[in-house]
Coordinates of C-alpha atoms in Angstrom, one line a residue:
M1 CA 37.7 -24.0 109.5
P2 CA 37.8 -20.1 109.6
T3 CA 40.7 -19.6 107.8
G4 CA 39.3 -22.1 105.0
K5 CA 36.6 -21.0 105.0
V6 CA 37.9 -17.4 104.2
A7 CA 40.0 -18.7 101.4
A8 CA 36.8 -20.7 100.0
N9 CA 35.2 -16.8 99.9
L10 CA 38.4 -15.6 98.4
A11 CA 38.5 -18.0 95.9
R12 CA 34.9 -17.4 94.8
V13 CA 35.3 -14.0 94.6
G14 CA 38.1 -14.2 92.6
Q15 CA 36.2 -16.3 90.4
M16 CA 33.4 -13.7 90.5
E17 CA 35.6 -11.0 89.2
E18 CA 37.1 -13.3 86.7
S19 CA 33.1 -13.6 84.9
D20 CA 32.6 -10.0 85.4
A21 CA 36.0 -9.4 83.7
L22 CA 34.8 -11.7 81.0
Q23 CA 31.7 -10.4 80.6
V24 CA 32.9 -6.4 79.9
L25 CA 35.5 -8.2 77.5
Q26 CA 32.8 -9.6 76.0
Q27 CA 30.2 -6.8 75.8
S28 CA 33.4 -4.6 74.3
R29 CA 33.4 -7.0 71.7
R30 CA 29.9 -7.4 71.0
Q31 CA 30.1 -3.2 70.8
M32 CA 33.0 -3.7 68.5
L33 CA 31.5 -6.6 65.8
R34 CA 28.7 -4.4 66.1
R35 CA 30.7 -1.0 64.9
D36 CA 33.3 -3.1 62.2
A37 CA 29.1 -4.5 61.3
E38 CA 27.8 -1.3 60.5
L39 CA 31.2 -0.2 58.7
E40 CA 31.0 -2.5 56.3
M41 CA 26.8 -2.0 55.5
K42 CA 28.1 1.5 54.6
N43 CA 30.9 0.5 52.4
T44 CA 29.1 -2.7 51.1
K45 CA 26.4 0.4 50.2
Y46 CA 29.3 3.1 49.0
N47 CA 30.3 0.3 46.8
M48 CA 27.3 -1.2 45.6
S49 CA 26.4 2.4 44.6
K50 CA 29.5 2.9 42.8
L51 CA 28.8 -0.6 40.4
Q52 CA 25.4 0.9 39.9
E53 CA 26.7 3.5 38.3
S54 CA 29.2 1.8 36.3
W55 CA 26.3 -1.1 35.1
L56 CA 24.3 2.2 34.1
K57 CA 27.0 3.4 32.4
I58 CA 27.3 -0.3 30.8
M59 CA 24.0 -0.7 30.4
R60 CA 23.6 2.9 28.3
S61 CA 26.3 2.0 25.9
A62 CA 24.7 -1.3 25.3
K63 CA 21.8 -0.2 25.0
T64 CA 23.1 2.4 22.2
K65 CA 24.9 0.2 20.6
T66 CA 21.7 -1.4 20.3
L67 CA 19.1 0.7 19.3
K68 CA 21.6 1.6 16.5
K69 CA 22.1 -1.7 14.9
Q70 CA 17.4 -2.0 15.4
V71 CA 17.7 1.5 13.3
E72 CA 20.1 -0.3 11.1
I73 CA 18.2 -2.8 11.1
I74 CA 15.1 -0.6 10.6
S75 CA 16.4 1.8 7.2
Q76 CA 17.5 -1.8 5.6
N77 CA 14.2 -2.8 6.1
H78 CA 12.4 -0.1 5.0
E79 CA 14.6 0.0 1.5
R80 CA 13.8 -3.7 0.8
D81 CA 9.3 -2.7 1.3
V82 CA 10.6 0.2 -0.5
D83 CA 11.7 -2.6 -3.9
R84 CA 9.3 -4.7 -2.5
R85 CA 6.8 -1.9 -2.8
D86 CA 8.6 -0.5 -6.4
A87 CA 8.3 -4.3 -7.8
I88 CA 4.4 -4.8 -6.6
L89 CA 3.5 -1.6 -8.7
Q90 CA 5.7 -2.5 -11.9
M91 CA 3.6 -6.3 -11.4
L92 CA 0.2 -3.8 -11.3
D93 CA 1.4 -2.1 -14.5
R94 CA 1.9 -5.4 -16.5
D95 CA -1.1 -6.9 -15.4
L96 CA -3.5 -4.1 -16.0
D97 CA -2.0 -4.0 -19.6
E98 CA -3.1 -7.9 -19.7
A99 CA -6.3 -7.1 -18.4
E100 CA -6.6 -4.5 -21.5
E101 CA -6.1 -7.6 -23.5
Q102 CA -8.5 -9.6 -22.1
H103 CA -10.6 -7.0 -21.6
Q104 CA -10.1 -6.3 -25.2
V105 CA -10.5 -10.1 -26.5
A106 CA -13.4 -10.5 -24.1
V107 CA -15.5 -7.9 -26.0
R108 CA -14.9 -9.8 -29.3
T109 CA -15.8 -13.0 -27.9
H110 CA -19.7 -10.7 -26.4
L111 CA -20.0 -9.6 -30.1
L112 CA -19.3 -13.3 -31.5
N113 CA -21.8 -14.5 -29.2
V114 CA -24.4 -12.0 -29.0
D115 CA -24.9 -12.5 -33.1
R116 CA -24.8 -16.2 -32.2
L117 CA -27.6 -15.6 -29.5
L118 CA -29.4 -13.9 -32.7
E119 CA -29.0 -16.1 -34.9
I120 CA -30.2 -19.0 -32.5
Q121 CA -33.4 -16.7 -31.0
Q122 CA -34.2 -16.2 -35.6
S123 CA -34.5 -20.0 -35.3
R124 CA -36.4 -20.6 -32.6
L125 CA -39.1 -17.6 -34.3
L126 CA -38.8 -19.9 -37.6
A127 CA -39.6 -22.4 -34.9
L128 CA -42.0 -21.6 -33.2
E129 CA -44.2 -20.4 -35.8
D130 CA -44.1 -23.6 -37.4
D131 CA -44.8 -26.2 -34.6
F132 CA -47.9 -23.3 -33.9
N133 CA -49.2 -24.0 -38.2
K134 CA -48.6 -27.8 -37.0
D135 CA -50.5 -28.0 -33.9
V136 CA -53.6 -25.6 -35.2
Q137 CA -53.5 -28.0 -38.1
T138 CA -54.1 -30.6 -36.0
L139 CA -56.3 -29.4 -33.6
R140 CA -58.6 -29.1 -37.1
K141 CA -58.1 -32.3 -38.0
E142 CA -58.9 -33.7 -35.0
F143 CA -62.3 -30.6 -34.6
D144 CA -63.3 -32.8 -37.6
L145 CA -63.0 -35.8 -36.8
E146 CA -65.1 -36.1 -33.9
R147 CA -67.5 -34.2 -35.4
T148 CA -67.6 -36.7 -38.6
Q149 CA -67.3 -39.4 -35.3
I150 CA -69.9 -38.1 -33.6
Q151 CA -72.8 -37.9 -36.4
E152 CA -72.1 -41.4 -37.2
K153 CA -72.0 -42.1 -34.0
H154 CA -75.5 -40.3 -34.0
A155 CA -76.8 -41.5 -37.0
L156 CA -76.0 -45.1 -36.1
E157 CA -77.8 -44.5 -32.3
K158 CA -80.9 -43.2 -34.3
R159 CA -81.5 -45.7 -36.8
E160 CA -81.3 -48.9 -34.5
L161 CA -83.4 -46.9 -32.8
M162 CA -85.9 -46.6 -35.9
L163 CA -85.1 -50.2 -36.5
I164 CA -86.4 -51.7 -32.7
I165 CA -89.7 -49.3 -32.5
E166 CA -90.2 -51.2 -35.6
Q167 CA -89.7 -53.9 -34.4
V168 CA -91.5 -53.8 -31.7
E169 CA -94.3 -52.7 -34.1
R170 CA -94.2 -55.7 -35.7
E171 CA -94.4 -57.6 -32.6
E172 CA -97.2 -55.9 -31.0
K173 CA -99.1 -56.0 -34.0
S174 CA -98.2 -60.0 -34.4
R175 CA -99.5 -60.0 -30.6
E176 CA -102.0 -58.5 -31.4
Q177 CA -103.1 -61.0 -34.4
A178 CA -101.9 -64.1 -32.4
D179 CA -103.8 -62.9 -29.5
S180 CA -106.6 -60.9 -30.1
T181 CA -109.2 -63.8 -29.9
D182 CA -107.7 -65.1 -26.7
Y183 CA -107.3 -62.6 -24.3
L184 CA -109.4 -60.1 -25.2
S185 CA -109.6 -59.4 -22.1
Q186 CA -106.2 -58.7 -21.4
L187 CA -105.5 -56.2 -24.6
E188 CA -106.4 -53.3 -23.3
M189 CA -103.3 -54.2 -20.4
I190 CA -101.1 -55.0 -23.0
R191 CA -101.6 -51.6 -25.4
N192 CA -101.9 -49.8 -22.0
R193 CA -98.3 -50.8 -21.4
N194 CA -97.1 -50.9 -24.9
I195 CA -97.8 -47.1 -24.5
E196 CA -96.5 -46.4 -21.2
E197 CA -92.8 -48.7 -23.1
D198 CA -93.3 -46.5 -26.0
H199 CA -93.4 -43.0 -23.7
Q200 CA -90.7 -43.9 -21.6
M201 CA -88.7 -44.8 -24.7
K202 CA -90.2 -41.9 -26.3
S203 CA -88.5 -39.5 -23.1
G204 CA -85.6 -42.1 -22.8
L205 CA -84.0 -40.9 -26.2
E206 CA -85.5 -37.4 -26.2
Q207 CA -83.1 -37.4 -23.0
K208 CA -80.3 -39.0 -25.1
I209 CA -80.8 -36.7 -27.5
E210 CA -80.3 -34.0 -25.3
D211 CA -77.4 -34.8 -23.5
T212 CA -75.3 -35.9 -27.1
R213 CA -76.8 -32.2 -27.9
T214 CA -75.2 -30.9 -24.2
K215 CA -71.8 -32.3 -25.2
C216 CA -71.9 -31.8 -28.7
K217 CA -72.2 -27.7 -27.3
E218 CA -70.1 -28.2 -25.0
K219 CA -66.9 -30.0 -27.1
L220 CA -67.5 -27.0 -29.7
Q221 CA -67.8 -24.7 -26.3
H222 CA -64.0 -26.3 -25.6
Y223 CA -63.4 -26.2 -29.1
Q224 CA -63.5 -22.7 -29.4
N225 CA -61.8 -21.4 -25.5
T226 CA -58.7 -23.1 -26.7
T227 CA -58.3 -22.0 -30.8
E228 CA -59.5 -18.2 -28.2
S229 CA -56.8 -19.0 -25.9
S230 CA -53.5 -19.9 -29.0
T231 CA -55.2 -16.6 -31.4
A232 CA -54.9 -14.4 -28.6
D233 CA -51.2 -16.2 -27.5
Y234 CA -51.0 -16.2 -31.7
K235 CA -51.3 -11.8 -31.2
D236 CA -48.7 -11.4 -28.6
D237 CA -46.3 -13.8 -30.1
L238 CA -46.5 -10.9 -33.4
Q239 CA -46.5 -8.1 -30.9
R240 CA -43.9 -9.6 -29.2
D241 CA -41.9 -10.4 -32.7
A242 CA -42.5 -6.8 -33.5
L243 CA -40.1 -5.9 -30.6
L244 CA -38.4 -7.5 -30.7
S245 CA -37.4 -6.8 -34.7
K246 CA -37.1 -3.5 -33.2
Q247 CA -34.3 -4.7 -30.3
V248 CA -32.7 -6.0 -32.6
E249 CA -32.4 -3.4 -35.0
R250 CA -31.9 -1.5 -32.2
K251 CA -28.8 -3.8 -31.7
L252 CA -27.4 -4.4 -35.0
R253 CA -26.2 -0.1 -34.6
Q254 CA -25.1 -0.4 -31.0
V255 CA -23.0 -3.0 -33.3
T256 CA -22.0 -1.2 -35.9
R257 CA -20.8 1.6 -33.2
M258 CA -18.7 -1.4 -31.8
H259 CA -17.0 -2.1 -34.5
E260 CA -16.1 1.4 -35.1
Q261 CA -14.4 1.7 -31.6
I262 CA -13.5 -1.8 -32.5
Q263 CA -11.0 -0.4 -35.2
H264 CA -10.6 3.5 -32.7
W265 CA -8.9 1.4 -29.4
K266 CA -7.4 -1.0 -32.3
L267 CA -5.4 1.8 -33.7
K268 CA -4.2 2.3 -30.1
I269 CA -3.3 -1.1 -29.1
S270 CA -0.9 -0.5 -31.8
Q271 CA 0.4 2.9 -30.8
N272 CA 0.6 1.2 -26.7
K273 CA 2.6 -1.1 -28.0
Q274 CA 5.2 -0.3 -29.0
D275 CA 5.5 1.7 -26.1
C276 CA 4.5 -1.1 -23.8
E277 CA 7.8 -3.2 -25.4
E278 CA 10.1 -0.7 -24.3
R279 CA 9.2 -1.5 -20.4
N280 CA 8.0 -3.8 -21.0
T281 CA 12.3 -4.8 -21.1
Q282 CA 13.1 -2.5 -18.9
L283 CA 11.3 -4.2 -16.6
R284 CA 12.3 -7.7 -17.2
T285 CA 16.2 -6.4 -17.0
E286 CA 14.8 -4.8 -13.2
K287 CA 13.7 -7.9 -12.7
D288 CA 16.4 -9.7 -13.3
H289 CA 18.5 -7.7 -10.9
I290 CA 16.1 -8.0 -8.2
A291 CA 16.0 -11.6 -8.8
K292 CA 19.7 -11.6 -8.1
H293 CA 19.3 -9.5 -5.4
F294 CA 16.7 -11.5 -3.5
Q295 CA 18.8 -15.1 -4.5
E296 CA 21.4 -12.9 -2.7
L297 CA 19.7 -11.5 0.1
K298 CA 18.3 -15.2 0.3
A299 CA 22.1 -16.7 1.3
K300 CA 22.6 -14.5 3.8
M301 CA 19.5 -14.8 5.7
N302 CA 19.4 -18.3 5.5
H303 CA 23.5 -18.5 6.8
F304 CA 22.9 -16.3 9.4
R305 CA 19.8 -18.4 10.6
T306 CA 21.9 -21.5 10.1
E307 CA 24.4 -19.7 12.6
E308 CA 21.3 -18.5 15.2
K309 CA 20.2 -22.4 14.7
K310 CA 23.4 -23.4 16.1
R311 CA 24.3 -20.2 18.3
L312 CA 21.4 -20.9 20.3
A313 CA 21.1 -25.0 20.2
D314 CA 25.0 -24.5 21.7
L315 CA 22.4 -21.8 24.0
T316 CA 19.9 -24.5 25.0
Q317 CA 22.7 -27.2 25.9
N318 CA 24.6 -25.1 28.4
A319 CA 21.3 -23.8 29.3
R320 CA 20.6 -27.4 30.5
N321 CA 23.6 -28.8 31.7
C322 CA 23.5 -25.0 33.7
I323 CA 20.4 -26.2 35.4
K324 CA 21.5 -29.8 35.7
S325 CA 24.4 -28.3 38.6
L326 CA 21.9 -25.8 39.6
N327 CA 20.0 -28.1 40.4
D328 CA 23.0 -30.9 41.9
Q329 CA 23.9 -27.9 43.9
L330 CA 20.8 -27.3 44.8
S331 CA 20.3 -31.3 46.4
L332 CA 23.5 -31.0 47.0
A333 CA 23.0 -27.4 50.2
E334 CA 19.4 -28.4 50.9
K335 CA 21.6 -32.0 52.1
I336 CA 24.1 -29.8 53.6
L337 CA 21.7 -28.0 55.6
K338 CA 20.0 -31.3 56.9
T339 CA 22.9 -32.9 58.4
A340 CA 23.6 -29.4 59.5
Q341 CA 20.1 -29.3 61.5
L342 CA 20.7 -33.0 62.3
C343 CA 23.9 -32.2 63.8
R344 CA 22.8 -29.3 65.4
K345 CA 21.3 -31.7 68.2
F346 CA 24.8 -33.4 69.3
E347 CA 26.0 -30.0 70.0
T348 CA 27.7 -28.7 72.6
E349 CA 26.7 -25.3 75.2
R350 CA 30.0 -23.9 73.6
E351 CA 29.7 -24.6 69.8
K352 CA 25.9 -23.5 70.0
V353 CA 26.9 -20.6 72.0
L354 CA 30.1 -20.3 69.4
P355 CA 30.7 -23.1 66.5
C356 CA 33.2 -21.2 64.5
Y357 CA 36.7 -19.1 65.6
L358 CA 36.8 -15.4 63.7
S359 CA 39.7 -14.2 62.1
R360 CA 38.8 -10.6 61.6
E361 CA 38.3 -10.4 65.1
L362 CA 41.4 -12.0 66.2
Q363 CA 42.7 -9.4 63.2
T364 CA 41.9 -6.8 64.9
E365 CA 43.4 -7.5 68.1
F366 CA 46.4 -7.5 65.8
E367 CA 46.1 -4.3 64.3
E368 CA 44.7 -2.9 67.4
G369 CA 48.6 -4.7 69.8
N370 CA 46.3 -6.6 71.9
M371 CA 47.8 -9.9 71.4
D372 CA 51.8 -10.9 71.3
F373 CA 52.9 -13.8 70.0
G374 CA 57.0 -13.4 69.8
D375 CA 58.5 -14.4 66.4
D376 CA 55.1 -15.3 65.5
T377 CA 52.9 -12.6 64.9
E378 CA 54.4 -11.2 61.5
D379 CA 53.8 -15.0 60.3
L380 CA 49.9 -15.1 61.6
K381 CA 48.8 -11.2 60.7
K382 CA 49.8 -12.4 57.3
E383 CA 47.2 -15.6 57.2
L384 CA 44.7 -13.0 58.5
E385 CA 45.1 -10.3 55.9
N386 CA 44.7 -13.1 53.2
V387 CA 41.7 -13.4 53.3
G388 CA 40.9 -12.6 50.0
I389 CA 37.6 -11.6 48.1
D390 CA 33.9 -11.7 50.4
E391 CA 32.6 -14.2 47.7
W392 CA 35.2 -17.0 48.5
S393 CA 35.4 -16.8 52.1
Y394 CA 31.6 -17.3 51.8
L395 CA 32.4 -21.1 53.2
D396 CA 34.6 -20.2 56.1
N397 CA 32.9 -21.4 58.4
F398 CA 32.2 -24.4 57.0
F399 CA 35.1 -25.5 57.0
K400 CA 36.0 -24.7 59.9
R401 CA 33.2 -26.6 61.5
F402 CA 33.8 -29.8 58.8
N403 CA 37.5 -29.6 59.5
K404 CA 36.7 -29.9 63.5
V405 CA 33.6 -32.6 62.7
K406 CA 36.5 -34.2 60.9
L407 CA 39.1 -34.1 63.2
D408 CA 36.6 -35.1 66.5
H409 CA 35.5 -38.1 63.9
L410 CA 39.3 -39.2 63.2
A411 CA 40.1 -39.2 67.0
I412 CA 36.8 -41.1 67.7
E413 CA 38.3 -43.4 65.4
Q414 CA 41.6 -44.0 66.9
E415 CA 40.0 -44.3 70.1
G416 CA 38.1 -47.4 68.4
K417 CA 40.7 -48.6 67.0
R418 CA 42.7 -48.4 70.8
L419 CA 39.3 -49.6 73.4
Q420 CA 39.5 -52.7 70.5
K421 CA 43.2 -53.4 70.5
E422 CA 42.6 -53.0 74.8
N423 CA 40.2 -55.5 74.9
L424 CA 42.0 -58.0 72.6
Q425 CA 44.5 -57.4 75.7
L426 CA 41.8 -58.7 78.3
R427 CA 40.8 -61.4 76.2
S428 CA 43.7 -62.8 76.5
I429 CA 44.4 -62.3 79.7
L430 CA 41.0 -64.0 80.9
K431 CA 42.0 -66.7 78.4
Q432 CA 45.3 -67.2 80.0
F433 CA 43.3 -66.8 83.8
L434 CA 41.1 -70.3 82.9
D435 CA 43.0 -72.0 81.3
G436 CA 45.0 -71.4 85.0
V437 CA 42.1 -72.7 86.5
S438 CA 41.2 -75.8 84.2
V439 CA 43.5 -79.0 84.1
N440 CA 44.0 -80.3 80.9
E441 CA 47.1 -81.7 78.7
D442 CA 46.5 -78.6 76.8
V443 CA 47.3 -76.5 79.9
L444 CA 50.2 -78.6 81.3
S445 CA 52.2 -78.4 78.0
Q446 CA 52.6 -75.0 77.9
A447 CA 52.7 -72.9 80.6
N448 CA 51.0 -72.2 83.5
P449 CA 49.9 -69.4 84.1
L450 CA 49.4 -70.1 88.0
L451 CA 53.1 -71.0 88.6
V452 CA 54.2 -67.8 90.7
V453 CA 58.0 -67.5 90.0
N454 CA 59.0 -64.3 92.7
G455 CA 55.7 -62.7 93.7
K456 CA 55.7 -62.5 89.6
V457 CA 52.4 -64.1 87.5
N458 CA 53.4 -65.4 84.6
L459 CA 51.2 -64.5 82.3
N460 CA 51.0 -63.2 78.8
H461 CA 50.5 -59.4 79.7
V462 CA 51.5 -57.2 76.5
P463 CA 51.4 -53.1 78.4
H464 CA 49.0 -50.9 75.7
K465 CA 50.1 -47.3 74.9
R466 CA 47.5 -45.2 75.9
I467 CA 46.5 -42.2 73.3
G468 CA 48.0 -39.8 75.7
E469 CA 51.3 -40.6 74.5
K470 CA 50.1 -38.7 70.6
K471 CA 50.7 -36.2 70.1
V472 CA 47.6 -33.0 69.4
Y473 CA 47.6 -30.7 67.0
V474 CA 45.4 -27.7 68.6
E475 CA 44.5 -24.6 66.2
A476 CA 46.2 -21.9 66.0
A477 CA 43.7 -19.4 66.1
H478 CA 41.6 -22.0 68.3
H479 CA 44.1 -21.8 70.2
V480 CA 44.6 -17.3 70.7
N481 CA 40.7 -18.0 70.6
N482 CA 40.6 -20.0 73.9
M483 CA 43.7 -17.7 75.5
T484 CA 42.0 -14.7 74.7
L485 CA 38.7 -16.0 76.5
L486 CA 40.8 -17.1 79.5
S487 CA 42.6 -14.0 80.3

């Protein structure tokens, strides 16, 4: 018992020493990895600074080229603007000449219109004077007619009144003679009544006469007022006519002066016409030249636009295809990350700590000479050195894990097939056993499984192959990593 305990303690001490050695080896490897990472960071910074310097040189050269192209474009645009402004000045000169001609035509038409207006004004004044005379004559006729009518009416009313008075007196006298005998008592009353009626009639007639007189006076006053206002208007029109006649004389003098100026400007126009014809011929030739140049530039610009449009269409199509491919890659990457998160739950403790083997660590160990595999060391060094560019080694860990999962999947499929085959064999053995227990014609016609010959059961047992008979292939990197961990 003591010897067994001593041996167990020695074994534990050996295991503890081995675990300490492994921890020391892991710490040294971690320090080595940190140094390698720092060296890699320094190299990347240095290379990035070099790349930035070279990229700045390329950008400067490209910027100078673009600036030169822009300067050429700006100079061409400036020349076009100068040509365009020269053409505009020539067009303005031509428009100025046309405006001068239009001004002369407008002046002539204005003078003609002034003459017409003077004629119209004179005819209007004559017409107004005729209308005024006609109105005066009509007013006189109306006044005389109204006066005669009033006088005739007054005489008629007076005659009627006199007849009425005479008739009343006759009636009174007849009544007085007829009733003098019978109505003496009422004579005085009738006389008084007649006297009163006479007075009333006289007062009424006097009132009517006064009313007619006032109406006549009012009519006369109204007529005088109307005739006074018309006479005053007539006098004002005479004064205005005198002023307008003076203005007409002044305008006639101005017209004569304008005719003299027109003759003077006609001479100037005839002199300038010859100069303008020569200038117009030169301008026409320049216009034809500019139009030809414009057509050429327009054709070039249309050709340039079509090319740029094609380039833009190609660029948009390529951009869409690129965006589509990037979206597909993004969806694929998201799917990969999701599956990686799901697979993370099913990883072992060793895979969580060290999911993939590191070929760069092995390469450093090969270079230092810590590992020796005999004749295969040179081949392994070549394979480890041929890592390529870092850009091509981004997905190495992914492919390593994918290969590992693929191998596990294949192994599980093979194990499932083996188990299915073994299950079928066991089912056949169980069926044979059940057939041996039951007795019927089918069982008796076939080989009896319960018949024992020389200590052997007559069962159709087919021995199945184990999975251990297959050869297992392990990658060299896994094998080297495991060997280093064990050592």
